[in-house]
mmCIF file of C-alpha atoms in Angstrom:
data_model
loop_
_atom_site.group_PDB
_atom_site.id
_atom_site.type_symbol
_atom_site.label_atom_id
_atom_site.label_comp_id
_atom_site.label_asym_id
_atom_site.label_seq_id
_atom_site.Cartn_x
_atom_site.Cartn_y
_atom_site.Cartn_z
ATOM 1 C CA MET V 1 -20.929 -7.857 25.172
ATOM 2 C CA ASP V 2 -18.365 -5.723 23.401
ATOM 3 C CA PRO V 3 -15.325 -7.377 21.766
ATOM 4 C CA GLU V 4 -12.887 -6.233 24.478
ATOM 5 C CA SER V 5 -15.023 -7.693 27.263
ATOM 6 C CA ILE V 6 -15.355 -11.021 25.486
ATOM 7 C CA ALA V 7 -11.610 -11.165 24.844
ATOM 8 C CA GLU V 8 -10.801 -10.211 28.435
ATOM 9 C CA ALA V 9 -13.141 -12.856 29.848
ATOM 10 C CA VAL V 10 -11.637 -15.589 27.684
ATOM 11 C CA MET V 11 -8.045 -14.540 28.402
ATOM 12 C CA LYS V 12 -8.823 -14.501 32.139
ATOM 13 C CA ARG V 13 -9.800 -18.163 31.832
ATOM 14 C CA LEU V 14 -6.491 -18.944 30.119
ATOM 15 C CA GLU V 15 -4.556 -16.934 32.711
ATOM 16 C CA ASP V 16 -6.228 -18.683 35.649
ATOM 17 C CA ALA V 17 -5.644 -22.069 34.020
ATOM 18 C CA TRP V 18 -1.958 -21.322 33.359
ATOM 19 C CA ASN V 19 -1.416 -20.092 36.914
ATOM 20 C CA ALA V 20 -3.081 -23.250 38.262
ATOM 21 C CA ALA V 21 -0.943 -25.368 35.872
ATOM 22 C CA ASP V 22 -4.197 -26.948 34.660
ATOM 23 C CA GLY V 23 -3.889 -28.091 31.038
ATOM 24 C CA ALA V 24 -7.498 -29.230 30.738
ATOM 25 C CA ALA V 25 -8.766 -25.849 31.949
ATOM 26 C CA PHE V 26 -6.370 -24.100 29.562
ATOM 27 C CA GLY V 27 -7.709 -26.142 26.637
ATOM 28 C CA ALA V 28 -11.373 -25.742 27.581
ATOM 29 C CA PRO V 29 -12.027 -22.337 25.930
ATOM 30 C CA PHE V 30 -10.714 -23.593 22.587
ATOM 31 C CA ALA V 31 -13.090 -24.969 19.966
ATOM 32 C CA PRO V 32 -12.535 -28.668 19.190
ATOM 33 C CA ASP V 33 -11.091 -27.737 15.785
ATOM 34 C CA ALA V 34 -9.097 -24.737 17.033
ATOM 35 C CA ASP V 35 -5.678 -23.980 15.572
ATOM 36 C CA PHE V 36 -2.786 -22.985 17.820
ATOM 37 C CA VAL V 37 0.569 -21.677 16.601
ATOM 38 C CA ALA V 38 3.103 -21.678 19.419
ATOM 39 C CA ILE V 39 6.217 -19.551 19.816
ATOM 40 C CA ARG V 40 8.456 -22.027 17.967
ATOM 41 C CA GLY V 41 6.246 -21.778 14.878
ATOM 42 C CA ASP V 42 4.660 -25.176 15.454
ATOM 43 C CA LEU V 43 1.000 -25.684 14.573
ATOM 44 C CA HIS V 44 -1.244 -27.669 16.927
ATOM 45 C CA SER V 45 -4.947 -28.267 16.888
ATOM 46 C CA GLY V 46 -7.922 -29.263 18.977
ATOM 47 C CA GLU V 47 -7.284 -31.649 21.807
ATOM 48 C CA ALA V 48 -3.506 -31.372 21.537
ATOM 49 C CA ILE V 49 -3.778 -27.895 23.067
ATOM 50 C CA ALA V 50 -4.768 -29.153 26.543
ATOM 51 C CA ALA V 51 -2.305 -32.044 26.544
ATOM 52 C CA GLY V 52 0.538 -29.921 25.205
ATOM 53 C CA HIS V 53 0.019 -27.275 27.858
ATOM 54 C CA GLN V 54 -0.220 -29.837 30.640
ATOM 55 C CA GLN V 55 3.148 -31.138 29.502
ATOM 56 C CA ILE V 56 4.861 -27.735 29.526
ATOM 57 C CA PHE V 57 3.215 -26.796 32.856
ATOM 58 C CA GLU V 58 4.992 -29.825 34.338
ATOM 59 C CA THR V 59 8.347 -29.271 32.638
ATOM 60 C CA ILE V 60 9.826 -26.117 31.113
ATOM 61 C CA TYR V 61 7.190 -23.778 32.608
ATOM 62 C CA ALA V 62 6.815 -25.487 36.004
ATOM 63 C CA GLY V 63 6.136 -22.885 38.678
ATOM 64 C CA SER V 64 5.636 -20.093 36.134
ATOM 65 C CA THR V 65 2.909 -17.467 36.118
ATOM 66 C CA ILE V 66 1.380 -15.556 33.233
ATOM 67 C CA SER V 67 -0.479 -12.274 32.975
ATOM 68 C CA TYR V 68 -2.487 -11.379 29.845
ATOM 69 C CA THR V 69 -3.402 -7.857 28.749
ATOM 70 C CA VAL V 70 -5.840 -7.329 25.873
ATOM 71 C CA LEU V 71 -4.258 -4.575 23.762
ATOM 72 C CA GLN V 72 -7.068 -4.302 21.227
ATOM 73 C CA ALA V 73 -10.128 -6.249 20.069
ATOM 74 C CA ARG V 74 -12.429 -5.718 17.116
ATOM 75 C CA GLU V 75 -15.144 -7.477 15.160
ATOM 76 C CA LEU V 76 -14.178 -8.873 11.766
ATOM 77 C CA ASP V 77 -17.892 -9.413 11.153
ATOM 78 C CA ASP V 78 -20.873 -10.006 13.420
ATOM 79 C CA ARG V 79 -19.591 -13.385 14.605
ATOM 80 C CA VAL V 80 -15.802 -13.275 14.601
ATOM 81 C CA ILE V 81 -13.620 -11.192 16.920
ATOM 82 C CA LEU V 82 -9.879 -10.600 16.542
ATOM 83 C CA ALA V 83 -7.930 -9.615 19.644
ATOM 84 C CA HIS V 84 -4.256 -8.863 20.188
ATOM 85 C CA VAL V 85 -3.019 -9.815 23.615
ATOM 86 C CA ARG V 86 0.268 -9.305 25.415
ATOM 87 C CA GLY V 87 1.294 -12.177 27.671
ATOM 88 C CA THR V 88 3.933 -11.608 30.317
ATOM 89 C CA LEU V 89 5.506 -14.829 31.535
ATOM 90 C CA ASN V 90 7.489 -15.159 34.736
ATOM 91 C CA ALA V 91 9.287 -18.483 34.774
ATOM 92 C CA PRO V 92 11.607 -19.632 37.569
ATOM 93 C CA THR V 93 13.507 -21.978 35.304
ATOM 94 C CA GLY V 94 13.599 -23.429 31.773
ATOM 95 C CA PRO V 95 14.531 -21.848 28.434
ATOM 96 C CA LEU V 96 12.533 -18.687 29.209
ATOM 97 C CA ALA V 97 13.653 -18.248 32.819
ATOM 98 C CA GLY V 98 12.967 -14.701 33.969
ATOM 99 C CA GLU V 99 10.344 -12.360 32.521
ATOM 100 C CA THR V 100 9.352 -12.668 28.867
ATOM 101 C CA ASP V 101 6.700 -10.910 26.788
ATOM 102 C CA ALA V 102 4.810 -12.491 23.921
ATOM 103 C CA LEU V 103 2.182 -11.108 21.563
ATOM 104 C CA ALA V 104 -0.790 -13.252 20.582
ATOM 105 C CA SER V 105 -3.436 -12.870 17.907
ATOM 106 C CA VAL V 106 -6.594 -14.506 19.226
ATOM 107 C CA ILE V 107 -9.632 -15.257 17.064
ATOM 108 C CA LEU V 108 -12.880 -15.694 18.965
ATOM 109 C CA VAL V 109 -16.296 -16.815 17.823
ATOM 110 C CA ARG V 110 -18.851 -14.563 19.474
ATOM 111 C CA ASP V 111 -21.805 -16.949 19.941
ATOM 112 C CA GLU V 112 -19.787 -19.546 21.760
ATOM 113 C CA HIS V 113 -17.160 -17.328 23.388
ATOM 114 C CA ARG V 114 -14.664 -19.879 22.184
ATOM 115 C CA ILE V 115 -11.242 -19.533 20.664
ATOM 116 C CA ALA V 116 -11.118 -20.571 17.008
ATOM 117 C CA ALA V 117 -7.405 -19.849 16.668
ATOM 118 C CA LEU V 118 -4.471 -18.446 18.596
ATOM 119 C CA HIS V 119 -1.023 -17.503 17.282
ATOM 120 C CA ASN V 120 1.713 -16.485 19.711
ATOM 121 C CA THR V 121 5.135 -14.896 19.129
ATOM 122 C CA LEU V 122 7.866 -13.893 21.542
ATOM 123 C CA VAL V 123 8.533 -10.178 21.623
ATOM 124 C CA ALA V 124 12.166 -9.582 20.672
ATOM 125 C CA SER V 125 14.143 -7.383 23.000
ATOM 126 C CA GLY V 126 16.036 -4.326 21.805
ATOM 127 C CA MET J 1 -14.165 -19.917 -4.648
ATOM 128 C CA ASP J 2 -13.114 -22.336 -1.961
ATOM 129 C CA PRO J 3 -11.023 -21.095 0.996
ATOM 130 C CA GLU J 4 -7.801 -22.701 -0.261
ATOM 131 C CA SER J 5 -8.078 -21.044 -3.666
ATOM 132 C CA ILE J 6 -8.726 -17.626 -2.147
ATOM 133 C CA ALA J 7 -5.776 -18.021 0.228
ATOM 134 C CA GLU J 8 -3.496 -19.216 -2.568
ATOM 135 C CA ALA J 9 -4.443 -16.317 -4.820
ATOM 136 C CA VAL J 10 -3.789 -13.754 -2.103
ATOM 137 C CA MET J 11 -0.493 -15.354 -1.043
ATOM 138 C CA LYS J 12 0.633 -15.414 -4.687
ATOM 139 C CA ARG J 13 0.175 -11.631 -4.748
ATOM 140 C CA LEU J 14 2.332 -11.288 -1.617
ATOM 141 C CA GLU J 15 4.945 -13.667 -3.024
ATOM 142 C CA ASP J 16 5.176 -11.810 -6.333
ATOM 143 C CA ALA J 17 5.403 -8.481 -4.496
ATOM 144 C CA TRP J 18 8.164 -9.743 -2.175
ATOM 145 C CA ASN J 19 10.156 -11.177 -5.060
ATOM 146 C CA ALA J 20 9.842 -7.865 -6.921
ATOM 147 C CA ALA J 21 10.842 -5.988 -3.727
ATOM 148 C CA ASP J 22 7.693 -3.892 -4.176
ATOM 149 C CA GLY J 23 6.393 -2.683 -0.814
ATOM 150 C CA ALA J 24 3.296 -1.004 -2.238
ATOM 151 C CA ALA J 25 2.280 -4.196 -4.050
ATOM 152 C CA PHE J 26 2.930 -6.187 -0.869
ATOM 153 C CA GLY J 27 0.674 -3.870 1.107
ATOM 154 C CA ALA J 28 -2.095 -3.756 -1.496
ATOM 155 C CA PRO J 29 -3.963 -6.958 -0.501
ATOM 156 C CA PHE J 30 -4.253 -5.773 3.104
ATOM 157 C CA ALA J 31 -7.367 -3.969 4.313
ATOM 158 C CA PRO J 32 -6.720 -0.367 5.408
ATOM 159 C CA ASP J 33 -7.244 -1.361 9.051
ATOM 160 C CA ALA J 34 -5.370 -4.667 8.800
ATOM 161 C CA ASP J 35 -3.235 -5.876 11.701
ATOM 162 C CA PHE J 36 0.201 -7.368 11.091
ATOM 163 C CA VAL J 37 2.311 -9.117 13.723
ATOM 164 C CA ALA J 38 5.864 -9.595 12.470
ATOM 165 C CA ILE J 39 8.420 -12.171 13.550
ATOM 166 C CA ARG J 40 9.824 -9.991 16.345
ATOM 167 C CA GLY J 41 6.387 -9.798 17.985
ATOM 168 C CA ASP J 42 5.806 -6.223 16.840
ATOM 169 C CA LEU J 43 2.301 -5.139 15.860
ATOM 170 C CA HIS J 44 1.797 -2.941 12.792
ATOM 171 C CA SER J 45 -1.332 -1.796 11.071
ATOM 172 C CA GLY J 46 -2.753 -0.441 7.862
ATOM 173 C CA GLU J 47 -0.478 1.700 5.761
ATOM 174 C CA ALA J 48 2.618 0.880 7.812
ATOM 175 C CA ILE J 49 2.602 -2.574 6.201
ATOM 176 C CA ALA J 50 3.615 -1.317 2.740
ATOM 177 C CA ALA J 51 6.172 1.165 4.036
ATOM 178 C CA GLY J 52 7.664 -1.284 6.490
ATOM 179 C CA HIS J 53 8.096 -3.932 3.828
ATOM 180 C CA GLN J 54 9.617 -1.470 1.371
ATOM 181 C CA GLN J 55 12.167 -0.643 4.031
ATOM 182 C CA ILE J 56 13.149 -4.269 4.722
ATOM 183 C CA PHE J 57 13.195 -5.068 0.975
ATOM 184 C CA GLU J 58 15.899 -2.394 0.655
ATOM 185 C CA THR J 59 17.900 -3.367 3.736
ATOM 186 C CA ILE J 60 17.969 -6.658 5.657
ATOM 187 C CA TYR J 61 16.066 -8.633 2.992
ATOM 188 C CA ALA J 62 17.627 -7.017 -0.081
ATOM 189 C CA GLY J 63 17.948 -9.591 -2.866
ATOM 190 C CA SER J 64 15.867 -12.172 -0.984
ATOM 191 C CA THR J 65 13.121 -14.370 -2.378
ATOM 192 C CA ILE J 66 10.134 -15.925 -0.677
ATOM 193 C CA SER J 67 7.905 -18.879 -1.464
ATOM 194 C CA TYR J 68 4.543 -19.354 0.258
ATOM 195 C CA THR J 69 2.705 -22.657 0.658
ATOM 196 C CA VAL J 70 -0.878 -22.707 1.956
ATOM 197 C CA LEU J 71 -0.936 -25.581 4.474
ATOM 198 C CA GLN J 72 -4.634 -25.337 5.328
ATOM 199 C CA ALA J 73 -7.528 -22.920 4.936
ATOM 200 C CA ARG J 74 -11.035 -22.983 6.397
ATOM 201 C CA GLU J 75 -14.056 -20.759 6.869
ATOM 202 C CA LEU J 76 -14.634 -19.398 10.361
ATOM 203 C CA ASP J 77 -18.051 -18.296 9.145
ATOM 204 C CA ASP J 78 -19.460 -17.366 5.750
ATOM 205 C CA ARG J 79 -17.270 -14.252 5.440
ATOM 206 C CA VAL J 80 -14.026 -14.923 7.272
ATOM 207 C CA ILE J 81 -11.328 -17.389 6.203
ATOM 208 C CA LEU J 82 -8.366 -18.517 8.304
ATOM 209 C CA ALA J 83 -5.341 -19.899 6.495
ATOM 210 C CA HIS J 84 -2.021 -21.208 7.768
ATOM 211 C CA VAL J 85 0.841 -20.572 5.396
ATOM 212 C CA ARG J 86 4.480 -21.624 5.385
ATOM 213 C CA GLY J 87 6.867 -19.034 4.018
ATOM 214 C CA THR J 88 10.349 -20.095 2.951
ATOM 215 C CA LEU J 89 12.755 -17.183 2.763
ATOM 216 C CA ASN J 90 16.067 -17.270 0.940
ATOM 217 C CA ALA J 91 18.133 -14.256 1.905
ATOM 218 C CA PRO J 92 21.655 -13.584 0.615
ATOM 219 C CA THR J 93 22.542 -11.443 3.619
ATOM 220 C CA GLY J 94 21.149 -9.907 6.800
ATOM 221 C CA PRO J 95 20.093 -11.472 10.122
ATOM 222 C CA LEU J 96 18.278 -14.323 8.351
ATOM 223 C CA ALA J 97 20.926 -15.052 5.720
ATOM 224 C CA GLY J 98 20.350 -18.501 4.229
ATOM 225 C CA GLU J 99 17.046 -20.372 4.149
ATOM 226 C CA THR J 100 14.476 -19.775 6.896
ATOM 227 C CA ASP J 101 10.933 -21.057 7.356
ATOM 228 C CA ALA J 102 8.148 -19.096 9.003
ATOM 229 C CA LEU J 103 4.543 -19.984 9.757
ATOM 230 C CA ALA J 104 1.819 -17.385 9.258
ATOM 231 C CA SER J 105 -1.811 -17.276 10.307
ATOM 232 C CA VAL J 106 -3.665 -15.238 7.695
ATOM 233 C CA ILE J 107 -7.217 -13.969 8.148
ATOM 234 C CA LEU J 108 -9.041 -13.131 4.939
ATOM 235 C CA VAL J 109 -12.376 -11.466 4.349
ATOM 236 C CA ARG J 110 -14.122 -13.366 1.584
ATOM 237 C CA ASP J 111 -16.102 -10.592 -0.146
ATOM 238 C CA GLU J 112 -13.098 -8.385 -0.667
ATOM 239 C CA HIS J 113 -10.391 -11.036 -0.933
ATOM 240 C CA ARG J 114 -8.410 -8.840 1.422
ATOM 241 C CA ILE J 115 -6.233 -9.634 4.391
ATOM 242 C CA ALA J 116 -7.751 -8.498 7.688
ATOM 243 C CA ALA J 117 -4.805 -9.744 9.745
ATOM 244 C CA LEU J 118 -1.548 -11.630 9.423
ATOM 245 C CA HIS J 119 0.656 -13.033 12.193
ATOM 246 C CA ASN J 120 4.045 -14.533 11.354
ATOM 247 C CA THR J 121 6.470 -16.581 13.449
ATOM 248 C CA LEU J 122 9.850 -18.069 12.614
ATOM 249 C CA VAL J 123 9.916 -21.852 12.728
ATOM 250 C CA ALA J 124 12.508 -22.936 15.300
ATOM 251 C CA SER J 125 14.993 -25.504 14.138
ATOM 252 C CA GLY J 126 15.599 -28.730 15.982
#
């Protein structure tokens, strides 16, 4: 599979999990030692990813939907893929109520189709 | 060299370049096809990194200093290193006047000791 297809397949899993508000499913594509930098600049790892998302699915992002678009994906070597992904969030309430874009760098390990690291930043308006 | 030492050596080059307000030196450790996601969620690549930094060194970050601390670094495989780095900016003026922390994910290619990608996010207070 080419890098774009791998990235799109993995992001589809995250998108479906977010839209089902399913933290465990959201955490599943991440490697056990994965690193996750969220939009507030906080670093999480491994199992905290599923639990942390379940918490926000039930609170600030309750009822929200997300749509991911892979902007680019390339191989850093024969095992590691780097993708840049735009996420468009629609949230009915909470600190990001309305529509918000974010840009994520996603590092994937080819053999396992798992996420080794993800770093996400809100796209500033204007 | 271990991953931490490689990351620290590369970040020292960026720190020295920032503190000398030298955009070309800041861009030098990046691979020609490197990807850079800045704090506003904007994606830059390759040569734009040096020019973009020279511009901010002369405007919003004029007179600022930065200090980088490698929080963790690990091998994703035998060639690719992922490091997480805290940057503490002290800016006399501009939109980030005062002291501001950011968290960066930095992807390094071992053979060349070059940065393949960097993604930076402001650390939210409170």
